[in-house]
Short mmCIF file of C-alpha atoms in Angstrom, two decimals:
data_model
loop_
_atom_site.label_atom_id
_atom_site.label_comp_id
_atom_site.label_asym_id
_atom_site.label_seq_id
_atom_site.Cartn_x
_atom_site.Cartn_y
_atom_site.Cartn_z
CA MET A 7 125.04 182.87 20.32
CA LEU A 8 124.41 186.38 18.96
CA GLU A 9 126.16 188.96 21.05
CA ILE A 10 126.20 192.72 20.68
CA LYS A 11 128.67 194.67 22.78
CA ASN A 12 128.83 198.44 23.29
CA LEU A 13 127.34 199.17 19.90
CA ASN A 14 127.31 202.80 18.75
CA VAL A 15 125.65 203.71 15.47
CA ASN A 16 125.48 207.16 13.91
CA TYR A 17 123.11 208.55 11.34
CA GLY A 18 125.13 211.43 9.93
CA ALA A 19 126.02 213.56 12.93
CA ILE A 20 123.34 212.04 15.12
CA ARG A 21 124.08 209.14 17.39
CA ALA A 22 121.14 206.80 16.87
CA ILE A 23 122.37 203.91 19.02
CA ARG A 24 124.31 204.54 22.21
CA ASN A 25 126.38 201.86 23.84
CA VAL A 26 123.89 199.05 23.28
CA SER A 27 124.74 195.57 24.50
CA LEU A 28 122.46 192.60 24.13
CA ARG A 29 122.73 188.90 23.60
CA VAL A 30 120.54 186.15 22.24
CA GLU A 31 121.21 182.60 23.40
CA LYS A 32 120.70 179.56 21.25
CA GLY A 33 117.06 178.50 21.13
CA GLU A 34 115.71 181.70 22.65
CA ILE A 35 113.14 184.20 21.51
CA VAL A 36 114.36 187.62 22.57
CA SER A 37 112.12 190.64 22.11
CA LEU A 38 113.42 194.15 21.72
CA ILE A 39 110.64 196.59 22.40
CA GLY A 40 110.44 200.35 22.18
CA CYS A 41 108.65 203.24 20.52
CA ASN A 42 108.82 204.49 17.01
CA GLY A 43 112.24 205.97 16.39
CA ALA A 44 113.85 204.43 19.47
CA GLY A 45 116.47 202.73 17.29
CA LYS A 46 115.17 199.17 17.05
CA THR A 47 115.42 198.95 13.28
CA THR A 48 118.83 200.60 13.34
CA ILE A 49 120.13 197.83 15.59
CA LEU A 50 118.85 195.18 13.20
CA ARG A 51 120.32 197.03 10.24
CA ALA A 52 123.67 197.16 12.02
CA ILE A 53 123.54 193.42 12.76
CA SER A 54 122.72 192.63 9.13
CA GLY A 55 125.51 194.83 7.83
CA LEU A 56 123.32 197.46 6.16
CA HIS A 57 124.63 200.14 8.44
CA ARG A 58 128.22 200.22 9.61
CA PRO A 59 128.48 200.94 13.35
CA GLU A 60 130.76 203.63 14.71
CA SER A 61 132.15 201.28 17.33
CA GLY A 62 131.29 198.13 19.21
CA SER A 63 131.05 194.53 18.14
CA VAL A 64 128.48 192.10 16.81
CA THR A 65 129.47 188.45 17.00
CA LEU A 66 127.74 185.23 16.06
CA ASP A 67 129.23 182.21 17.81
CA GLY A 68 132.31 184.31 18.40
CA ILE A 69 132.71 185.40 14.76
CA GLU A 70 132.92 189.18 14.34
CA LEU A 71 130.34 190.44 11.82
CA THR A 72 130.74 194.23 11.81
CA GLN A 73 133.27 194.28 8.96
CA LEU A 74 131.38 191.84 6.73
CA LYS A 75 129.18 192.77 3.82
CA ALA A 76 125.46 192.21 4.22
CA HIS A 77 125.28 189.22 1.87
CA ASN A 78 128.12 187.47 3.72
CA ILE A 79 126.39 187.94 7.05
CA VAL A 80 123.48 185.91 5.63
CA ARG A 81 125.96 183.17 4.80
CA LYS A 82 127.22 183.23 8.39
CA GLY A 83 123.71 182.43 9.60
CA ILE A 84 121.70 185.59 10.19
CA SER A 85 118.76 186.49 8.02
CA GLN A 86 116.16 189.17 8.41
CA ALA A 87 112.53 189.86 7.62
CA PRO A 88 112.97 193.60 7.29
CA GLU A 89 110.90 196.57 8.34
CA ARG A 90 107.67 196.98 6.36
CA ARG A 91 108.19 193.45 5.02
CA GLY A 92 110.34 194.45 2.05
CA ILE A 93 109.05 191.76 -0.26
CA PHE A 94 109.86 192.09 -3.96
CA PRO A 95 106.48 193.18 -5.35
CA ASN A 96 107.53 192.62 -8.97
CA LEU A 97 108.46 188.99 -8.32
CA THR A 98 106.12 186.06 -7.77
CA VAL A 99 105.78 184.42 -4.37
CA PHE A 100 107.88 181.56 -5.65
CA GLU A 101 110.59 183.89 -6.93
CA ASN A 102 110.64 185.76 -3.63
CA LEU A 103 111.23 182.48 -1.85
CA LEU A 104 113.93 181.57 -4.38
CA MET A 105 115.69 184.80 -3.47
CA GLY A 106 115.29 184.08 0.23
CA GLY A 107 117.26 180.90 -0.31
CA PHE A 108 119.75 182.55 -2.64
CA THR A 109 122.75 181.31 -0.67
CA ARG A 110 121.54 177.72 -0.88
CA ARG A 111 120.37 175.20 -3.41
CA LEU A 112 116.69 174.90 -2.55
CA SER A 113 114.92 171.58 -2.86
CA PRO A 114 111.17 171.11 -3.26
CA ALA A 115 111.12 170.05 0.40
CA ASP A 116 112.29 173.53 1.41
CA TYR A 117 109.31 175.09 -0.36
CA ASP A 118 106.94 172.51 1.07
CA LYS A 119 108.16 173.39 4.54
CA VAL A 120 107.20 177.06 4.24
CA TYR A 121 103.99 176.21 2.42
CA GLY A 122 103.29 173.98 5.44
CA LEU A 123 103.89 176.91 7.80
CA PHE A 124 101.79 179.28 5.71
CA PRO A 125 99.42 177.34 3.42
CA ARG A 126 98.20 180.57 1.85
CA LEU A 127 101.61 181.12 0.30
CA GLY A 128 101.37 177.70 -1.31
CA GLU A 129 98.05 178.59 -2.86
CA ARG A 130 99.49 181.79 -4.23
CA ARG A 131 102.95 180.65 -5.26
CA GLN A 132 102.61 181.89 -8.85
CA GLN A 133 101.00 185.18 -7.86
CA VAL A 134 102.95 188.43 -8.10
CA ALA A 135 103.86 189.30 -4.51
CA GLY A 136 102.76 192.93 -4.80
CA THR A 137 99.16 191.74 -5.01
CA LEU A 138 99.26 189.88 -1.67
CA SER A 139 97.51 191.23 1.39
CA GLY A 140 99.59 192.74 4.19
CA GLY A 141 99.39 189.59 6.27
CA GLU A 142 100.38 187.38 3.37
CA GLN A 143 103.30 189.67 2.59
CA GLN A 144 104.49 189.34 6.18
CA MET A 145 104.20 185.56 5.91
CA LEU A 146 106.25 185.75 2.73
CA ALA A 147 108.88 187.97 4.38
CA ILE A 148 109.28 185.51 7.24
CA SER A 149 109.34 182.48 4.96
CA ARG A 150 111.91 184.14 2.75
CA ALA A 151 114.18 184.79 5.72
CA LEU A 152 113.69 181.17 6.88
CA LEU A 153 114.82 179.73 3.56
CA ALA A 154 118.32 181.08 4.20
CA GLN A 155 118.31 178.48 7.03
CA PRO A 156 119.57 180.99 9.57
CA LYS A 157 120.87 180.23 13.03
CA VAL A 158 119.27 183.47 14.13
CA ILE A 159 116.31 185.08 12.40
CA LEU A 160 115.73 188.81 12.88
CA LEU A 161 112.12 189.93 12.64
CA ASP A 162 111.44 193.64 12.33
CA GLU A 163 107.91 194.50 13.49
CA PRO A 164 106.03 191.58 11.99
CA SER A 165 102.77 192.93 13.44
CA LEU A 166 103.04 196.27 11.64
CA GLY A 167 99.75 197.21 10.01
CA LEU A 168 98.14 193.80 10.50
CA ALA A 169 94.74 192.91 11.90
CA PRO A 170 94.89 191.41 15.43
CA GLN A 171 93.76 187.99 14.18
CA ILE A 172 96.57 187.83 11.62
CA THR A 173 99.09 189.11 14.14
CA LYS A 174 98.07 186.22 16.36
CA THR A 175 98.66 183.70 13.56
CA ILE A 176 102.03 185.23 12.76
CA PHE A 177 103.16 185.16 16.39
CA GLU A 178 102.06 181.55 16.80
CA THR A 179 104.11 180.69 13.75
CA ILE A 180 107.12 182.52 15.17
CA GLN A 181 106.85 180.29 18.23
CA ARG A 182 106.63 177.25 16.01
CA ILE A 183 109.70 178.31 14.02
CA ASN A 184 111.54 178.76 17.29
CA LYS A 185 110.50 175.33 18.57
CA GLU A 186 111.82 173.81 15.37
CA GLY A 187 115.24 175.16 16.20
CA THR A 188 115.67 178.71 14.95
CA THR A 189 116.74 181.37 17.41
CA VAL A 190 114.66 184.55 17.16
CA LEU A 191 115.40 188.22 17.76
CA LEU A 192 112.08 190.01 17.53
CA VAL A 193 111.73 193.77 17.33
CA GLU A 194 108.27 195.10 18.14
CA GLN A 195 106.17 198.07 19.13
CA ASN A 196 103.45 195.66 20.11
CA ALA A 197 105.11 194.99 23.46
CA HIS A 198 102.43 192.75 24.87
CA ALA A 199 102.40 190.27 21.99
CA ALA A 200 106.17 190.32 21.71
CA LEU A 201 106.86 189.71 25.39
CA LYS A 202 104.23 187.00 25.68
CA ILE A 203 106.08 184.69 23.31
CA ALA A 204 109.61 185.72 24.36
CA ASN A 205 112.04 184.23 26.86
CA ARG A 206 113.72 187.53 27.56
CA GLY A 207 113.19 191.13 26.60
CA TYR A 208 115.02 194.39 26.22
CA VAL A 209 113.45 197.84 26.34
CA ILE A 210 115.04 200.54 24.23
CA GLU A 211 114.45 204.27 24.53
CA VAL A 212 116.11 206.93 22.36
CA GLY A 213 118.93 204.68 21.36
CA GLU A 214 119.71 203.18 24.74
CA ILE A 215 118.73 199.96 26.43
CA ILE A 216 117.04 201.04 29.64
CA LEU A 217 115.77 197.70 30.88
CA SER A 218 116.35 194.03 30.32
CA ASP A 219 114.82 191.06 32.06
CA ALA A 220 112.96 187.83 31.64
CA ALA A 221 109.94 188.47 29.44
CA ASP A 222 107.32 187.59 32.03
CA LYS A 223 108.96 189.92 34.55
CA LEU A 224 108.93 192.73 31.99
CA LEU A 225 105.25 192.05 31.36
CA HIS A 226 104.63 192.71 35.04
CA ASN A 227 107.07 195.59 35.41
CA ASP A 228 105.24 198.80 36.35
CA ASP A 229 107.27 201.08 34.13
CA VAL A 230 106.83 198.82 31.14
CA ARG A 231 103.12 198.49 31.79
CA LYS A 232 102.73 202.25 31.93
CA ALA A 233 104.92 203.08 28.96
CA TYR A 234 104.23 200.23 26.55
CA LEU A 235 101.22 198.26 27.60
CA GLY A 236 98.81 201.14 27.89
CA GLU A 237 98.06 200.71 31.57
CA ILE A 238 97.97 203.44 34.13
CA MET B 8 102.89 205.69 -51.58
CA THR B 9 102.99 202.20 -52.88
CA LEU B 10 102.67 199.03 -50.93
CA HIS B 11 106.08 197.97 -52.15
CA ALA B 12 107.73 201.08 -50.80
CA PHE B 13 105.92 200.54 -47.53
CA ILE B 14 107.23 197.00 -47.20
CA GLN B 15 110.74 198.10 -48.15
CA ASN B 16 110.65 200.75 -45.44
CA LEU B 17 109.33 198.23 -42.98
CA ILE B 18 112.32 195.98 -43.66
CA ASN B 19 114.80 198.85 -43.40
CA GLY B 20 113.16 200.17 -40.27
CA LEU B 21 113.21 196.80 -38.55
CA ALA B 22 116.91 196.41 -39.27
CA ALA B 23 117.75 199.89 -37.98
CA GLY B 24 115.43 199.46 -35.01
CA SER B 25 117.02 196.19 -33.96
CA VAL B 26 120.35 197.95 -33.46
CA TYR B 27 118.70 200.71 -31.45
CA ALA B 28 116.90 198.09 -29.39
CA LEU B 29 120.11 196.23 -28.53
CA VAL B 30 121.80 199.44 -27.39
CA ALA B 31 118.68 200.65 -25.57
CA LEU B 32 118.63 197.43 -23.52
CA GLY B 33 121.98 198.39 -22.02
CA TYR B 34 120.66 201.76 -20.91
CA THR B 35 117.50 200.38 -19.47
CA MET B 36 119.11 197.49 -17.59
CA VAL B 37 121.71 199.63 -15.88
CA TYR B 38 119.02 202.16 -15.08
CA GLY B 39 116.95 199.34 -13.66
CA VAL B 40 119.54 198.34 -11.07
CA LEU B 41 121.32 201.67 -10.37
CA GLN B 42 118.78 204.34 -11.38
CA PHE B 43 121.20 206.36 -13.44
CA ILE B 44 121.76 206.82 -17.16
CA ASN B 45 125.05 205.28 -18.15
CA PHE B 46 126.09 207.84 -20.75
CA ALA B 47 129.30 205.92 -21.39
CA HIS B 48 127.20 203.10 -22.84
CA SER B 49 127.16 204.74 -26.28
CA ASP B 50 130.95 204.80 -26.25
CA ILE B 51 131.10 201.14 -25.34
CA PHE B 52 129.11 200.68 -28.54
CA MET B 53 131.62 202.83 -30.46
CA LEU B 54 134.58 200.94 -29.00
CA GLY B 55 132.84 197.75 -30.03
CA ALA B 56 132.77 198.98 -33.62
CA PHE B 57 136.51 199.68 -33.55
CA GLY B 58 137.17 196.42 -31.74
CA GLY B 59 135.28 194.63 -34.50
CA LEU B 60 137.26 196.50 -37.14
CA TYR B 61 140.60 195.36 -35.72
CA LEU B 62 139.38 191.86 -35.00
CA ALA B 63 138.18 191.58 -38.58
CA SER B 64 141.59 192.36 -40.02
CA TRP B 65 143.17 190.06 -37.47
CA LEU B 66 140.82 187.21 -38.24
CA ALA B 67 140.75 187.90 -41.99
CA GLY B 68 142.10 184.45 -42.80
CA VAL B 69 139.39 182.55 -41.00
CA HIS B 70 136.97 180.61 -43.19
CA PRO B 71 134.11 180.06 -43.72
CA GLN B 72 132.70 183.54 -43.40
CA PRO B 73 129.92 182.76 -40.92
CA LEU B 74 132.51 181.32 -38.53
CA GLN B 75 134.64 184.42 -38.97
CA LEU B 76 131.67 186.64 -38.26
CA ALA B 77 130.74 184.63 -35.19
CA LEU B 78 134.29 184.87 -33.85
CA ILE B 79 134.44 188.60 -34.49
CA MET B 80 131.12 189.09 -32.78
CA ILE B 81 132.01 187.04 -29.72
CA GLY B 82 135.42 188.72 -29.51
CA THR B 83 133.87 192.16 -29.75
CA MET B 84 131.30 191.33 -27.09
CA ALA B 85 134.09 190.14 -24.80
CA PHE B 86 136.07 193.30 -25.47
CA CYS B 87 133.07 195.51 -24.66
CA VAL B 88 132.45 193.53 -21.48
CA ILE B 89 136.02 194.10 -20.33
CA VAL B 90 135.82 197.84 -20.98
CA ALA B 91 132.41 198.16 -19.29
CA LEU B 92 133.49 196.17 -16.23
CA THR B 93 136.60 198.31 -15.91
CA VAL B 94 134.49 201.47 -16.09
CA GLU B 95 132.03 200.07 -13.57
CA ARG B 96 134.78 199.04 -11.17
CA ILE B 97 136.83 202.24 -11.39
CA ALA B 98 134.23 204.94 -11.95
CA TYR B 99 130.82 203.75 -10.74
CA ARG B 100 131.31 201.31 -7.89
CA PRO B 101 133.12 203.79 -5.61
CA LEU B 102 130.02 205.98 -5.95
CA ARG B 103 127.54 203.29 -4.97
CA ASN B 104 126.36 205.25 -1.95
CA ALA B 105 126.79 208.70 -3.49
CA PRO B 106 123.85 210.77 -4.77
CA ARG B 107 122.61 209.71 -8.21
CA LEU B 108 123.58 213.04 -9.74
CA ASN B 109 127.24 212.41 -8.94
CA VAL B 110 127.15 209.08 -10.75
CA LEU B 111 125.38 210.68 -13.69
CA ILE B 112 128.04 213.37 -14.03
CA THR B 113 130.73 210.73 -13.71
CA ALA B 114 129.11 208.81 -16.55
CA ILE B 115 129.24 211.91 -18.75
CA GLY B 116 132.90 212.30 -17.82
CA VAL B 117 133.67 208.69 -18.69
CA SER B 118 131.85 209.14 -21.99
CA LEU B 119 133.89 212.22 -22.95
CA PHE B 120 137.06 210.46 -21.85
CA LEU B 121 136.40 207.41 -24.01
CA GLU B 122 135.48 209.53 -27.04
CA ASN B 123 138.60 211.65 -26.86
CA LEU B 124 140.83 208.73 -26.03
CA SER B 125 139.49 206.95 -29.10
CA GLN B 126 140.27 209.99 -31.17
CA VAL B 127 143.88 209.78 -30.02
CA VAL B 128 144.12 206.03 -30.51
CA PHE B 129 142.09 205.49 -33.69
CA GLY B 130 142.37 208.96 -35.24
CA ALA B 131 139.55 211.34 -35.98
CA ASP B 132 139.00 210.32 -39.59
CA PRO B 133 136.18 207.93 -40.35
CA GLN B 134 137.29 204.40 -41.11
CA LEU B 135 135.69 201.79 -43.27
CA PHE B 136 134.22 198.83 -41.45
CA PRO B 137 135.10 195.70 -43.43
CA SER B 138 132.30 193.87 -45.20
CA ILE B 139 132.85 190.61 -43.40
CA ILE B 140 129.93 189.11 -45.22
CA LYS B 141 129.16 189.91 -48.82
CA THR B 142 125.80 191.56 -49.25
CA VAL B 143 123.58 189.20 -51.18
CA PRO B 144 120.05 190.14 -52.11
CA LEU B 145 117.76 187.36 -51.02
CA LEU B 146 114.68 188.77 -52.60
CA GLU B 147 114.73 191.14 -55.47
CA GLY B 148 111.53 192.11 -57.05
CA ASP B 149 109.34 195.07 -57.75
CA ASP B 150 111.14 197.75 -55.72
CA ILE B 151 111.64 195.44 -52.77
CA ILE B 152 115.13 194.43 -51.81
CA LEU B 153 115.72 192.17 -48.89
CA ASN B 154 119.36 191.33 -48.36
CA ASN B 155 121.15 188.86 -46.15
CA ILE B 156 122.61 191.57 -43.90
CA GLN B 157 119.14 192.80 -42.98
CA VAL B 158 118.00 189.30 -42.17
CA LEU B 159 121.16 188.75 -40.14
CA VAL B 160 120.70 191.99 -38.19
CA VAL B 161 117.11 191.28 -37.28
CA GLY B 162 117.73 187.58 -36.65
CA VAL B 163 120.75 188.03 -34.39
CA SER B 164 119.02 190.83 -32.46
CA LEU B 165 115.91 188.76 -31.95
CA PHE B 166 117.99 185.76 -30.86
CA LEU B 167 119.96 187.84 -28.33
CA MET B 168 116.80 189.41 -26.94
CA LEU B 169 115.23 185.99 -26.47
CA ILE B 170 118.32 184.84 -24.57
CA LEU B 171 118.13 187.98 -22.46
CA HIS B 172 114.48 187.34 -21.71
CA TRP B 173 115.29 183.80 -20.69
CA ILE B 174 118.12 184.93 -18.39
CA VAL B 175 116.04 187.62 -16.72
CA HIS B 176 112.90 185.57 -16.20
CA HIS B 177 114.02 181.98 -15.92
CA THR B 178 117.33 181.91 -14.09
CA LYS B 179 118.22 182.53 -10.46
CA LEU B 180 120.71 185.21 -11.48
CA GLY B 181 118.09 186.99 -13.57
CA THR B 182 115.63 186.86 -10.69
CA ALA B 183 118.35 188.34 -8.49
CA MET B 184 118.77 191.14 -11.04
CA ARG B 185 115.08 191.95 -10.73
CA ALA B 186 115.35 191.80 -6.94
CA VAL B 187 118.33 194.17 -6.96
CA SER B 188 116.51 196.52 -9.29
CA PHE B 189 113.68 196.73 -6.79
CA ASP B 190 115.88 197.41 -3.76
CA ILE B 191 119.61 196.83 -3.43
CA GLN B 192 119.62 196.71 0.37
CA ILE B 193 116.80 194.24 0.69
CA ALA B 194 118.42 192.12 -2.00
CA SER B 195 121.61 192.04 0.04
CA LEU B 196 119.57 190.87 3.06
CA MET B 197 118.74 187.78 1.00
CA GLY B 198 122.42 186.99 0.71
CA ILE B 199 122.56 188.23 -2.88
CA PRO B 200 126.04 189.59 -3.68
CA THR B 201 124.68 192.83 -5.10
CA ASP B 202 127.95 194.18 -6.50
CA LEU B 203 128.32 191.00 -8.50
CA VAL B 204 124.75 191.18 -9.79
CA ILE B 205 125.26 194.80 -10.82
CA ALA B 206 128.50 193.89 -12.58
CA PHE B 207 126.61 191.12 -14.37
CA THR B 208 124.08 193.69 -15.55
CA PHE B 209 126.93 195.65 -17.10
CA VAL B 210 128.19 192.43 -18.68
CA ILE B 211 124.86 191.86 -20.39
CA GLY B 212 124.40 195.50 -21.44
CA SER B 213 127.86 195.82 -22.90
CA SER B 214 127.82 192.52 -24.71
CA LEU B 215 124.57 193.56 -26.37
CA ALA B 216 126.22 196.86 -27.30
CA GLY B 217 129.16 194.94 -28.75
CA SER B 218 126.94 192.79 -30.90
CA ALA B 219 124.96 195.86 -31.96
CA ALA B 220 128.20 197.53 -33.03
CA ILE B 221 129.06 194.67 -35.39
CA LEU B 222 125.55 194.60 -36.83
CA TYR B 223 125.71 198.35 -37.27
CA GLY B 224 129.13 198.16 -38.92
CA LEU B 225 127.85 195.62 -41.41
CA SER B 226 124.90 197.84 -42.33
CA TYR B 227 126.55 201.30 -42.21
CA PRO B 228 130.26 200.70 -42.64
CA LYS B 229 131.58 204.13 -41.65
CA ILE B 230 132.89 204.36 -38.12
CA GLU B 231 134.56 207.14 -36.15
CA PRO B 232 135.17 208.00 -32.47
CA PHE B 233 131.96 210.00 -32.13
CA LEU B 234 129.89 207.29 -33.71
CA GLY B 235 128.25 206.47 -30.40
CA VAL B 236 126.89 209.94 -29.73
CA MET B 237 123.91 209.96 -32.06
CA ILE B 238 123.21 206.22 -31.82
CA GLY B 239 123.47 206.45 -28.06
CA LEU B 240 121.08 209.36 -27.87
CA LYS B 241 118.58 207.59 -30.07
CA ALA B 242 118.85 204.35 -28.16
CA PHE B 243 118.37 206.39 -25.01
CA VAL B 244 115.23 207.92 -26.53
CA ALA B 245 114.09 204.39 -27.38
CA ALA B 246 114.64 203.30 -23.78
CA VAL B 247 112.71 206.29 -22.44
CA PHE B 248 109.96 205.78 -24.98
CA GLY B 249 109.54 202.14 -23.95
CA GLY B 250 109.78 203.03 -20.27
CA ILE B 251 113.24 203.23 -18.77
CA GLY B 252 113.91 200.21 -16.60
CA SER B 253 111.61 198.03 -18.69
CA ILE B 254 113.40 195.45 -20.83
CA MET B 255 110.44 194.79 -23.08
CA GLY B 256 110.00 198.55 -23.35
CA ALA B 257 113.54 199.06 -24.63
CA ALA B 258 113.08 196.37 -27.26
CA VAL B 259 109.79 197.82 -28.44
CA GLY B 260 111.11 201.38 -28.23
CA GLY B 261 114.10 200.56 -30.40
CA ILE B 262 111.98 199.01 -33.12
CA VAL B 263 109.46 201.85 -33.04
CA LEU B 264 112.24 204.41 -33.29
CA GLY B 265 113.89 202.62 -36.22
CA LEU B 266 110.59 202.42 -38.09
CA ALA B 267 109.73 206.04 -37.31
CA GLU B 268 113.05 207.21 -38.66
CA VAL B 269 112.90 205.30 -41.88
CA PHE B 270 109.30 206.25 -42.58
CA THR B 271 110.02 209.89 -41.80
CA VAL B 272 112.87 209.92 -44.28
CA TYR B 273 110.72 208.35 -46.98
CA TYR B 274 107.42 210.14 -46.51
CA ILE B 275 108.51 213.53 -45.15
CA SER B 276 112.12 214.48 -45.64
CA SER B 277 115.53 213.05 -44.93
CA SER B 278 116.45 216.19 -43.02
CA PHE B 279 113.99 215.13 -40.32
CA ARG B 280 115.79 211.85 -39.78
CA ASP B 281 117.36 212.88 -36.47
CA ALA B 282 114.62 215.27 -35.47
CA ILE B 283 111.96 212.58 -35.29
CA ALA B 284 113.73 210.77 -32.45
CA PHE B 285 113.74 213.85 -30.30
CA ALA B 286 110.20 214.78 -31.29
CA ILE B 287 109.20 211.33 -30.01
CA LEU B 288 111.12 212.00 -26.81
CA ILE B 289 109.35 215.31 -26.22
CA VAL B 290 105.93 213.87 -26.92
CA ILE B 291 106.39 210.84 -24.70
CA LEU B 292 107.70 212.97 -21.84
CA LEU B 293 104.66 215.22 -22.15
CA VAL B 294 102.05 212.54 -22.56
CA ARG B 295 103.35 209.53 -20.68
CA PRO B 296 106.55 210.34 -18.78
CA GLN B 297 106.96 206.81 -17.44
CA GLY B 298 107.12 205.51 -21.02
CA LEU B 299 105.07 203.01 -22.93
CA LEU B 300 105.64 200.02 -20.64
CA GLY B 301 107.27 201.72 -17.70
CA SER B 302 105.87 201.88 -14.22
CA VAL B 303 105.80 204.82 -11.85
CA ARG B 304 108.45 204.30 -9.22
CA LYS B 305 107.45 205.33 -5.77
CA VAL B 306 110.15 207.41 -4.15
CA LYS B 307 110.72 206.66 -0.50
CA VAL B 308 111.08 209.64 1.80
#
């Protein structure tokens, strides 16, 4: 469904992403794990059209995306809950959701659906989003991306800065979203949580994919366990 | 210092302040989405005044007068929108990813260009703005004069600001403007066509400047190519005073500045008329740099 081939991305003179290829099949959860600065966010930014790659291709159902503007990529069916949540703090929860569904005409049922996923957003719909807790902001970021009705949703470190209990809730909801038909590309430093819910995984190190396999195999891979799961 | 004089100054100050407020809104809105001061905005205002002048002679045969005025105002707003969109498309949009300073310098360049071009086209001599509507005193009593132009200026300004408030806070496009002003990239991740939203911001700012130009022309009917310089600077001070980026701030700032000016002229000296605006600027920058209603913007590193 989503296919990245030989992607190279530069930041100024520095090559941040080197020859990355990965694919996400319809209905999958694919986790991309790696350390801080490995290039995970850069890949997502390149997919979403925020950063033009040097070379390589990104296609969704065969349609080339690399030349499209960011807002048109959303229309093609890819939306993103960006790094550090990126909610609009000056807008209310409701207005944030309205923006998430900007490309569509939202019905009350659309809102009810995300309020069903995250009841706390429903309770706080008129609250200014900047006053939400970190977990609630992450819920809002995911809901907002969902309202674009994407074929593939990109999630950039949803566990960042959240308490373990809230991370658990968020990851359960990601599974639920996936079961209801949205394909997920999940970028995480929290390798354990990310691989546990994923079908397949990729490991990225300094801009290159060094490993890819079924998620449960990666969970039991010695190198992965040493490097990312804190085991010796 | 009589009560009558005070009320008279209040009326005059409100009328002057409304014009400043309308122009200040254009500065603050563009700053809100692009974080730069659009110095060419004052010249859009000036061009609006000339546009109104020519439209008025062109539409001289239209009756009744209110209809004529409405047509002139709408025509002028449309003219200003076209100029502003052209400037945005040619001069600012190519610099969307350039450092802010480059855009700022470009804006100064555009401003100088428009001023000098106007001098070539309209001539350097001041021209008389036609009195589209006859000045009629509505209230004439012990030292207090309230005329129809003043009521018109304040009324139209208030009306336009209410429409603006409605657009910004109660429409999807207005919400998108606020989203873009927080972060252009994240807004584009929502599927918001950010270039279009930015262009729309220029549409609003310039149409307000156009309407302000007509209201100004009716009140002070002497216009010339450098008309925008002082008004623009004062409206800019008003925007900074209210908190640049804050719409309510620009409205309040404009009114405060208008009142301050008029009261300074009456109670101190007319030679301080222009000085007071800049005194206000200095004080606000020292005491509360983010402005009356502004917020401190966190800079990402």
